[in-house]
Short mmCIF file of N, CA and C in Angstrom, two decimals:
data_model
loop_
_atom_site.label_atom_id
_atom_site.label_comp_id
_atom_site.label_asym_id
_atom_site.label_seq_id
_atom_site.Cartn_x
_atom_site.Cartn_y
_atom_site.Cartn_z
N UNK A 11 11.47 3.35 -7.09
CA UNK A 11 11.55 1.99 -7.56
C UNK A 11 10.60 1.86 -8.75
N UNK A 12 11.06 1.21 -9.80
CA UNK A 12 10.22 0.95 -10.96
C UNK A 12 9.44 -0.34 -10.75
N UNK A 13 8.34 -0.47 -11.49
CA UNK A 13 7.49 -1.65 -11.37
C UNK A 13 8.28 -2.93 -11.61
N UNK A 14 9.19 -2.94 -12.58
CA UNK A 14 9.96 -4.13 -12.89
C UNK A 14 10.83 -4.55 -11.71
N UNK A 15 11.43 -3.57 -11.05
CA UNK A 15 12.26 -3.84 -9.88
C UNK A 15 11.41 -4.37 -8.74
N UNK A 16 10.25 -3.75 -8.54
CA UNK A 16 9.29 -4.19 -7.52
C UNK A 16 8.94 -5.65 -7.73
N UNK A 17 8.56 -6.01 -8.96
CA UNK A 17 8.18 -7.39 -9.26
C UNK A 17 9.36 -8.34 -9.09
N UNK A 18 10.54 -7.91 -9.50
CA UNK A 18 11.72 -8.78 -9.38
C UNK A 18 12.05 -9.06 -7.92
N UNK A 19 11.96 -8.04 -7.08
CA UNK A 19 12.21 -8.26 -5.64
C UNK A 19 11.19 -9.23 -5.06
N UNK A 20 9.92 -9.11 -5.48
CA UNK A 20 8.90 -10.04 -5.00
C UNK A 20 9.20 -11.46 -5.46
N UNK A 21 9.58 -11.61 -6.71
CA UNK A 21 9.86 -12.94 -7.26
C UNK A 21 11.09 -13.56 -6.60
N UNK A 22 12.11 -12.73 -6.33
CA UNK A 22 13.34 -13.22 -5.71
C UNK A 22 13.12 -13.64 -4.26
N UNK A 23 12.12 -13.03 -3.61
CA UNK A 23 11.86 -13.36 -2.20
C UNK A 23 12.97 -12.91 -1.29
N UNK A 24 13.48 -11.70 -1.52
CA UNK A 24 14.58 -11.19 -0.71
C UNK A 24 14.26 -11.23 0.78
N UNK A 25 15.26 -11.59 1.56
CA UNK A 25 15.11 -11.60 3.02
C UNK A 25 15.74 -10.37 3.66
N UNK A 26 16.31 -9.49 2.84
CA UNK A 26 16.90 -8.24 3.33
C UNK A 26 15.76 -7.32 3.77
N UNK A 27 15.73 -6.93 5.03
CA UNK A 27 14.62 -6.13 5.56
C UNK A 27 14.53 -4.76 4.88
N UNK A 28 15.65 -4.20 4.43
CA UNK A 28 15.61 -2.91 3.74
C UNK A 28 14.90 -3.04 2.40
N UNK A 29 15.17 -4.12 1.69
CA UNK A 29 14.50 -4.35 0.40
C UNK A 29 13.03 -4.63 0.64
N UNK A 30 12.71 -5.43 1.65
CA UNK A 30 11.32 -5.72 1.96
C UNK A 30 10.55 -4.43 2.29
N UNK A 31 11.18 -3.54 3.04
CA UNK A 31 10.56 -2.27 3.38
C UNK A 31 10.35 -1.42 2.14
N UNK A 32 11.33 -1.41 1.25
CA UNK A 32 11.21 -0.66 0.00
C UNK A 32 10.07 -1.21 -0.86
N UNK A 33 9.92 -2.52 -0.90
CA UNK A 33 8.84 -3.17 -1.65
C UNK A 33 7.49 -2.76 -1.06
N UNK A 34 7.37 -2.80 0.25
CA UNK A 34 6.12 -2.41 0.90
C UNK A 34 5.78 -0.95 0.61
N UNK A 35 6.76 -0.08 0.66
CA UNK A 35 6.54 1.33 0.35
C UNK A 35 6.11 1.53 -1.10
N UNK A 36 6.72 0.80 -2.01
CA UNK A 36 6.32 0.90 -3.42
C UNK A 36 4.85 0.52 -3.57
N UNK A 37 4.45 -0.55 -2.93
CA UNK A 37 3.05 -0.99 -3.00
C UNK A 37 2.12 0.10 -2.48
N UNK A 38 2.39 0.61 -1.30
CA UNK A 38 1.53 1.61 -0.68
C UNK A 38 1.39 2.85 -1.56
N UNK A 39 2.46 3.26 -2.19
CA UNK A 39 2.45 4.50 -2.95
C UNK A 39 1.95 4.34 -4.39
N UNK A 40 1.84 3.12 -4.89
CA UNK A 40 1.50 2.93 -6.30
C UNK A 40 0.27 2.10 -6.59
N UNK A 41 -0.29 1.46 -5.59
CA UNK A 41 -1.48 0.63 -5.80
C UNK A 41 -2.57 1.06 -4.83
N UNK A 42 -3.81 1.12 -5.30
CA UNK A 42 -4.88 1.52 -4.38
C UNK A 42 -5.15 0.45 -3.34
N UNK A 43 -5.51 0.90 -2.15
CA UNK A 43 -5.86 0.00 -1.06
C UNK A 43 -7.27 0.36 -0.57
N UNK A 44 -7.95 -0.61 0.01
CA UNK A 44 -9.30 -0.41 0.52
C UNK A 44 -9.23 0.13 1.94
N UNK A 45 -9.78 1.31 2.16
CA UNK A 45 -9.75 1.94 3.48
C UNK A 45 -11.14 2.44 3.85
N UNK A 46 -11.34 2.71 5.12
CA UNK A 46 -12.59 3.31 5.57
C UNK A 46 -12.67 4.75 5.07
N UNK A 47 -13.84 5.13 4.58
CA UNK A 47 -14.05 6.51 4.14
C UNK A 47 -14.17 7.40 5.37
N UNK A 48 -13.45 8.51 5.35
CA UNK A 48 -13.47 9.45 6.47
C UNK A 48 -14.10 10.76 6.01
N UNK A 49 -15.04 11.25 6.78
CA UNK A 49 -15.69 12.54 6.49
C UNK A 49 -15.31 13.54 7.57
N UNK A 50 -15.25 14.80 7.18
CA UNK A 50 -14.97 15.87 8.13
C UNK A 50 -16.26 16.58 8.52
N UNK A 51 -16.40 16.89 9.79
CA UNK A 51 -17.49 17.75 10.25
C UNK A 51 -16.85 19.12 10.46
N UNK A 52 -17.38 20.14 9.77
CA UNK A 52 -16.77 21.47 9.85
C UNK A 52 -17.76 22.50 10.37
N UNK A 53 -17.22 23.59 10.87
CA UNK A 53 -18.06 24.71 11.27
C UNK A 53 -18.29 25.60 10.04
N UNK A 54 -19.10 26.63 10.14
CA UNK A 54 -19.38 27.49 8.98
C UNK A 54 -18.14 28.16 8.38
N UNK A 55 -17.04 28.20 9.13
CA UNK A 55 -15.82 28.83 8.64
C UNK A 55 -14.87 27.84 7.98
N UNK A 56 -15.27 26.58 7.93
CA UNK A 56 -14.44 25.55 7.29
C UNK A 56 -13.45 24.88 8.22
N UNK A 57 -13.50 25.20 9.49
CA UNK A 57 -12.60 24.55 10.45
C UNK A 57 -13.11 23.15 10.75
N UNK A 58 -12.20 22.19 10.76
CA UNK A 58 -12.58 20.80 11.04
C UNK A 58 -12.84 20.64 12.53
N UNK A 59 -14.06 20.22 12.85
CA UNK A 59 -14.43 19.99 14.24
C UNK A 59 -14.23 18.54 14.64
N UNK A 60 -14.48 17.63 13.70
CA UNK A 60 -14.36 16.21 14.00
C UNK A 60 -14.24 15.43 12.69
N UNK A 61 -13.69 14.25 12.78
CA UNK A 61 -13.62 13.34 11.64
C UNK A 61 -14.29 12.04 12.05
N UNK A 62 -15.02 11.43 11.13
CA UNK A 62 -15.68 10.17 11.44
C UNK A 62 -15.68 9.28 10.21
N UNK A 63 -15.74 7.99 10.44
CA UNK A 63 -15.83 7.05 9.33
C UNK A 63 -17.29 6.84 8.98
N UNK A 64 -17.57 6.71 7.70
CA UNK A 64 -18.95 6.59 7.24
C UNK A 64 -19.44 5.16 7.23
N UNK A 65 -18.56 4.21 7.38
CA UNK A 65 -18.94 2.81 7.25
C UNK A 65 -18.73 2.32 5.82
N UNK A 66 -18.50 3.27 4.91
CA UNK A 66 -18.22 2.91 3.52
C UNK A 66 -16.73 2.66 3.35
N UNK A 67 -16.40 1.84 2.38
CA UNK A 67 -15.00 1.57 2.04
C UNK A 67 -14.70 2.23 0.69
N UNK A 68 -13.51 2.77 0.53
CA UNK A 68 -13.11 3.35 -0.74
C UNK A 68 -11.71 2.85 -1.11
N UNK A 69 -11.46 2.78 -2.41
CA UNK A 69 -10.14 2.42 -2.91
C UNK A 69 -9.36 3.71 -3.11
N UNK A 70 -8.18 3.78 -2.54
CA UNK A 70 -7.37 4.98 -2.68
C UNK A 70 -5.89 4.64 -2.59
N UNK A 71 -5.07 5.47 -3.23
CA UNK A 71 -3.62 5.35 -3.05
C UNK A 71 -3.26 6.19 -1.83
N UNK A 72 -2.34 5.72 -1.05
CA UNK A 72 -1.95 6.42 0.16
C UNK A 72 -0.71 7.26 -0.08
N UNK A 73 -0.73 8.47 0.41
CA UNK A 73 0.42 9.35 0.30
C UNK A 73 1.18 9.28 1.62
N UNK A 74 1.87 8.17 1.80
CA UNK A 74 2.58 7.94 3.06
C UNK A 74 3.83 7.11 2.79
N UNK A 75 4.65 6.97 3.77
CA UNK A 75 5.89 6.23 3.65
C UNK A 75 6.17 5.52 4.97
N UNK A 76 6.44 4.23 4.91
CA UNK A 76 6.79 3.48 6.10
C UNK A 76 8.28 3.71 6.36
N UNK A 77 8.62 4.15 7.55
CA UNK A 77 10.03 4.41 7.86
C UNK A 77 10.65 3.34 8.72
N UNK A 78 9.87 2.41 9.20
CA UNK A 78 10.42 1.35 10.03
C UNK A 78 9.32 0.50 10.63
N UNK A 79 9.71 -0.32 11.53
CA UNK A 79 8.77 -1.23 12.18
C UNK A 79 9.51 -2.50 12.53
N UNK A 80 8.81 -3.42 13.13
CA UNK A 80 9.48 -4.65 13.49
C UNK A 80 9.79 -5.46 12.24
N UNK A 81 10.93 -6.10 12.23
CA UNK A 81 11.33 -6.92 11.08
C UNK A 81 10.30 -8.00 10.80
N UNK A 82 9.69 -8.52 11.85
CA UNK A 82 8.68 -9.58 11.70
C UNK A 82 7.47 -9.07 10.91
N UNK A 83 7.00 -7.87 11.21
CA UNK A 83 5.83 -7.31 10.51
C UNK A 83 6.17 -6.95 9.08
N UNK A 84 7.36 -6.42 8.85
CA UNK A 84 7.77 -6.08 7.49
C UNK A 84 7.90 -7.35 6.66
N UNK A 85 8.47 -8.39 7.25
CA UNK A 85 8.60 -9.68 6.56
C UNK A 85 7.22 -10.24 6.21
N UNK A 86 6.28 -10.18 7.17
CA UNK A 86 4.93 -10.68 6.93
C UNK A 86 4.26 -9.92 5.79
N UNK A 87 4.35 -8.59 5.80
CA UNK A 87 3.74 -7.77 4.75
C UNK A 87 4.34 -8.10 3.39
N UNK A 88 5.65 -8.24 3.34
CA UNK A 88 6.34 -8.59 2.10
C UNK A 88 5.88 -9.94 1.58
N UNK A 89 5.72 -10.90 2.46
CA UNK A 89 5.26 -12.24 2.05
C UNK A 89 3.82 -12.20 1.52
N UNK A 90 3.00 -11.35 2.12
CA UNK A 90 1.63 -11.21 1.62
C UNK A 90 1.63 -10.62 0.21
N UNK A 91 2.53 -9.68 -0.05
CA UNK A 91 2.63 -9.10 -1.39
C UNK A 91 3.13 -10.13 -2.40
N UNK A 92 4.03 -11.00 -1.98
CA UNK A 92 4.55 -12.04 -2.88
C UNK A 92 3.43 -12.94 -3.38
N UNK A 93 2.41 -13.14 -2.58
CA UNK A 93 1.28 -13.99 -2.98
C UNK A 93 0.46 -13.35 -4.10
N UNK A 94 0.66 -12.05 -4.34
CA UNK A 94 -0.14 -11.32 -5.32
C UNK A 94 0.66 -10.91 -6.56
N UNK A 95 1.76 -11.57 -6.84
CA UNK A 95 2.61 -11.19 -7.97
C UNK A 95 1.81 -11.12 -9.26
N UNK A 96 1.00 -12.12 -9.54
CA UNK A 96 0.22 -12.15 -10.78
C UNK A 96 -0.69 -10.93 -10.88
N UNK A 97 -1.31 -10.55 -9.78
CA UNK A 97 -2.17 -9.36 -9.76
C UNK A 97 -1.36 -8.11 -10.13
N UNK A 98 -0.17 -7.97 -9.58
CA UNK A 98 0.65 -6.80 -9.86
C UNK A 98 1.16 -6.80 -11.30
N UNK A 99 1.47 -7.97 -11.85
CA UNK A 99 1.90 -8.05 -13.24
C UNK A 99 0.79 -7.59 -14.18
N UNK A 100 -0.44 -7.93 -13.86
CA UNK A 100 -1.57 -7.62 -14.72
C UNK A 100 -2.21 -6.28 -14.42
N UNK A 101 -1.80 -5.60 -13.38
CA UNK A 101 -2.48 -4.38 -12.90
C UNK A 101 -2.61 -3.31 -13.98
N UNK A 102 -1.56 -3.00 -14.69
CA UNK A 102 -1.60 -1.93 -15.68
C UNK A 102 -2.18 -2.37 -17.02
N UNK A 103 -2.49 -3.64 -17.18
CA UNK A 103 -2.99 -4.14 -18.44
C UNK A 103 -4.48 -3.96 -18.62
N UNK A 104 -5.17 -3.57 -17.55
CA UNK A 104 -6.63 -3.43 -17.60
C UNK A 104 -7.05 -2.16 -18.31
#
């Protein structure tokens, strides 16, 4: 999905759950989100023994894809994105 299509779907306020899911996936894959920083504890051979959060937050793009979920949650997420249209329009202008 291109940015223009993403913005148009948000502006149109589509109620089609497939389009809403596609919009949510575009957001996750193209805009950084604030997540807990995760550190690995490793042994001398580089094997991961444990993972823990540092308490710090970092901005990162997620390499993931939502494949489904309840229509209610997808609708809610899509509506939250609609509230940020101006932010998305200006994102690449900085």
